[in-house]
C-alpha atoms as an extended CHARMM CRD file, in Angstrom:
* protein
*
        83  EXT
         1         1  UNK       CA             74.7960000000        0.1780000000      -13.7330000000  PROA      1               0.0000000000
         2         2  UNK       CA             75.8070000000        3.8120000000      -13.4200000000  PROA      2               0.0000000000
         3         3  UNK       CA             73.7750000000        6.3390000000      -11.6920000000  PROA      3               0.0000000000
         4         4  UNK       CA             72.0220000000        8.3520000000      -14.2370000000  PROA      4               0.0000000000
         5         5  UNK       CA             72.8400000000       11.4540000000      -12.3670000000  PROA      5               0.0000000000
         6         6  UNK       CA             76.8770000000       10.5970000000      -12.8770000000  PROA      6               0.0000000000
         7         7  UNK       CA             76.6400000000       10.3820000000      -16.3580000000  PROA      7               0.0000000000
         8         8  UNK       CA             78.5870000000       13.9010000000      -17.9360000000  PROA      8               0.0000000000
         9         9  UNK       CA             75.3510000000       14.5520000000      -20.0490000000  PROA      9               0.0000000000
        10        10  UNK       CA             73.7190000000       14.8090000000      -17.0900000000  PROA      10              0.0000000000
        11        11  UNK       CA             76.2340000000       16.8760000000      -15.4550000000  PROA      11              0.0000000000
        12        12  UNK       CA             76.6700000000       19.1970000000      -18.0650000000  PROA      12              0.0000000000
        13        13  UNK       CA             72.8740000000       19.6930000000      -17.9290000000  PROA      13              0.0000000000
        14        14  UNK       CA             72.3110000000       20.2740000000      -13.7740000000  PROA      14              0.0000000000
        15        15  UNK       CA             75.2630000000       23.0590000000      -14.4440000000  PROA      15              0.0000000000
        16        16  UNK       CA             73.6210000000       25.1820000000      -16.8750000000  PROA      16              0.0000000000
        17        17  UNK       CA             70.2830000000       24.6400000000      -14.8380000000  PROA      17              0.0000000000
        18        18  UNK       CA             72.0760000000       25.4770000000      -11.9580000000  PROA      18              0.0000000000
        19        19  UNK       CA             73.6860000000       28.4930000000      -13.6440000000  PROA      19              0.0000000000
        20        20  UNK       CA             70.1020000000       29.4080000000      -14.1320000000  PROA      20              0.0000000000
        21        21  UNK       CA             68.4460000000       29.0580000000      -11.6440000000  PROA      21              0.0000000000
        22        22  UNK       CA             70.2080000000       27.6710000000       -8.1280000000  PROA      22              0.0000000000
        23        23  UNK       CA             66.8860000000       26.6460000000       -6.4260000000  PROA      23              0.0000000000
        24        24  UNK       CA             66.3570000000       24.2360000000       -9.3060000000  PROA      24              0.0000000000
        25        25  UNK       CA             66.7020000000       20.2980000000       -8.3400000000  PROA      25              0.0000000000
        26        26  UNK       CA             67.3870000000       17.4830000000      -10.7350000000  PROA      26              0.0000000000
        27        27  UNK       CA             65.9560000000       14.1910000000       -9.3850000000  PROA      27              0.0000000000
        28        28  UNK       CA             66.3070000000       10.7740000000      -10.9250000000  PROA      28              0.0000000000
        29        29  UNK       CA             63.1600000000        8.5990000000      -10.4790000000  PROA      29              0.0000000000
        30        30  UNK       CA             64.0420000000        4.8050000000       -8.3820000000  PROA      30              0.0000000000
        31        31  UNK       CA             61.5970000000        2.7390000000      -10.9880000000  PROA      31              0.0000000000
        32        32  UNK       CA             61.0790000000        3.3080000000      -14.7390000000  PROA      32              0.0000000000
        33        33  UNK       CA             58.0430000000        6.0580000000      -16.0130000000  PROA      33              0.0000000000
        34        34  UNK       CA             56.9070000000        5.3370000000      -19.5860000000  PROA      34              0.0000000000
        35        35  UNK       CA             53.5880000000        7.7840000000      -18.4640000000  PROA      35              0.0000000000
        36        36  UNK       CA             52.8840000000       11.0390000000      -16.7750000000  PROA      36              0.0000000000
        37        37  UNK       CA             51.0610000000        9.0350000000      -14.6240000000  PROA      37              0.0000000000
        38        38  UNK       CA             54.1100000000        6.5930000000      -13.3240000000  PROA      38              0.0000000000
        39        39  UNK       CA             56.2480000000        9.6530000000      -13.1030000000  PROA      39              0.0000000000
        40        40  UNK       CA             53.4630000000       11.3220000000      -10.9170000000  PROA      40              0.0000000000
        41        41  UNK       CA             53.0650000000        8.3200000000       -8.6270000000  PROA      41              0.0000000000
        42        42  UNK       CA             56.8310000000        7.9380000000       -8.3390000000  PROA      42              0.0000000000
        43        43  UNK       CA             57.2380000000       11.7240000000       -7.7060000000  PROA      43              0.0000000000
        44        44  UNK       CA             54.3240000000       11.8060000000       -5.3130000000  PROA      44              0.0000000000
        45        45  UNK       CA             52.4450000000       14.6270000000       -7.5830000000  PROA      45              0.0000000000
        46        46  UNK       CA             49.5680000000       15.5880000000       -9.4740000000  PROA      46              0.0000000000
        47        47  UNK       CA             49.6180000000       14.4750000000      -12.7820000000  PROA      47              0.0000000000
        48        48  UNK       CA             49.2870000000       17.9070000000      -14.2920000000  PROA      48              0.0000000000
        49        49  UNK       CA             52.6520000000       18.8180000000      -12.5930000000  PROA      49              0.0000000000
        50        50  UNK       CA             54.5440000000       16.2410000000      -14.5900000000  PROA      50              0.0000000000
        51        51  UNK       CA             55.7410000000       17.5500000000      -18.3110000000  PROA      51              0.0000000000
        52        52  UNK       CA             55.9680000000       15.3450000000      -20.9490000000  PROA      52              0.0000000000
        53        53  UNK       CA             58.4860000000       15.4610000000      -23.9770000000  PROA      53              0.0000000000
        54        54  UNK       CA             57.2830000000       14.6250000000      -27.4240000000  PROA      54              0.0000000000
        55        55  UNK       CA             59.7670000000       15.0430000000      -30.1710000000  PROA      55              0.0000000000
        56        56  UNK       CA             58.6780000000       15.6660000000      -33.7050000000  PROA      56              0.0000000000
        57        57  UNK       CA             60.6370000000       15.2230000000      -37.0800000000  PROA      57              0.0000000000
        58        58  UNK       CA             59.1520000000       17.3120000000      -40.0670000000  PROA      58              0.0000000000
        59        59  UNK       CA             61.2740000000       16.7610000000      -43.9140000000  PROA      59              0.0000000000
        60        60  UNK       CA             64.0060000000       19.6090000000      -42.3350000000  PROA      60              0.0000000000
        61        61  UNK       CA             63.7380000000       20.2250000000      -38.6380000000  PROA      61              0.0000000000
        62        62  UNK       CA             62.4600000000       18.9280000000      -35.4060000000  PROA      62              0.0000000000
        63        63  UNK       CA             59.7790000000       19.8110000000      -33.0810000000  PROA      63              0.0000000000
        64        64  UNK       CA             60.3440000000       19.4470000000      -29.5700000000  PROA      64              0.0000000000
        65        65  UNK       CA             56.5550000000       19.9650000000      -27.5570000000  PROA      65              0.0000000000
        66        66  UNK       CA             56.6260000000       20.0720000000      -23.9710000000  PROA      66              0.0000000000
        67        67  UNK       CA             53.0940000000       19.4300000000      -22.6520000000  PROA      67              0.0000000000
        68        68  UNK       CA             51.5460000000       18.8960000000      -19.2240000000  PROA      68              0.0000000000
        69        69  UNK       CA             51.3450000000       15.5020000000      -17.9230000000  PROA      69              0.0000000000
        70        70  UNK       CA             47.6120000000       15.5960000000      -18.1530000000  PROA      70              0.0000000000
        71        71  UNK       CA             46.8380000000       16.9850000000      -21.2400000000  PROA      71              0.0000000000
        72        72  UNK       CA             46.9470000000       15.2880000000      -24.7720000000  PROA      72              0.0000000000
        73        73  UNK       CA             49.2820000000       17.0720000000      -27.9880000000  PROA      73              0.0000000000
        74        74  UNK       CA             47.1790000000       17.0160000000      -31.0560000000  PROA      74              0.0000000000
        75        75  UNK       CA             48.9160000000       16.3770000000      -33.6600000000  PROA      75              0.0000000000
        76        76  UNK       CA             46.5890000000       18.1520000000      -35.9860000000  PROA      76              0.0000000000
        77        77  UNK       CA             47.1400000000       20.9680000000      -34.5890000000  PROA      77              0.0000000000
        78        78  UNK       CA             50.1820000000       20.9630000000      -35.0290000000  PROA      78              0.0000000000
        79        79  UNK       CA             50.7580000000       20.0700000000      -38.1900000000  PROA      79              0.0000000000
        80        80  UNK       CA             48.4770000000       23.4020000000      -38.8700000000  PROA      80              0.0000000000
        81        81  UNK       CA             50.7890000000       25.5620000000      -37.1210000000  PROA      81              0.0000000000
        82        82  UNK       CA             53.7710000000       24.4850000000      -38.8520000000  PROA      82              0.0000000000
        83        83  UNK       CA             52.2430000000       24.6480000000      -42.7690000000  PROA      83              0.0000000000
């Protein structure tokens, strides 16, 4: 299986985060995290220092929510601030 971190996506990512920002790191996890809670354990971290993608689909666009690994997205709420 190829290492995630040789894949060009990848690649073409860790450049422009690079090009950003040099002291940033990419880092590919050894096991599997479905939760901010098996990321944390895997990264050695608090919860709350994990971030957690949640992309949305409305009729025309997409949402993309980036929350903290211990907090929940209500989706309520969001729905509110879109309408």
């Amino acid at each position: 299986m190829e290492n995630l971190l040789d894949k060009e996506s990848v690649k073409r990512v860790v450049k422009v985060l690079s090009n950003f920002d040099s002291n940033l790191k990419v880092e590919a996890l050894n096991s599997s995290a479905r939760t901010a809670v098996d990321a944390a354990t895997s990264l050695n971290c608090e919860v709350g220092a994990i971030v957690k993608s949640l992309l949305l689909r409305t009729d025309d666009s997409f949402i993309l929510c980036l929350v903290s690994g211990d907090k929940r997205c209500s989706l309520n709420k969001i729905k509110k601030m879109i309408n």
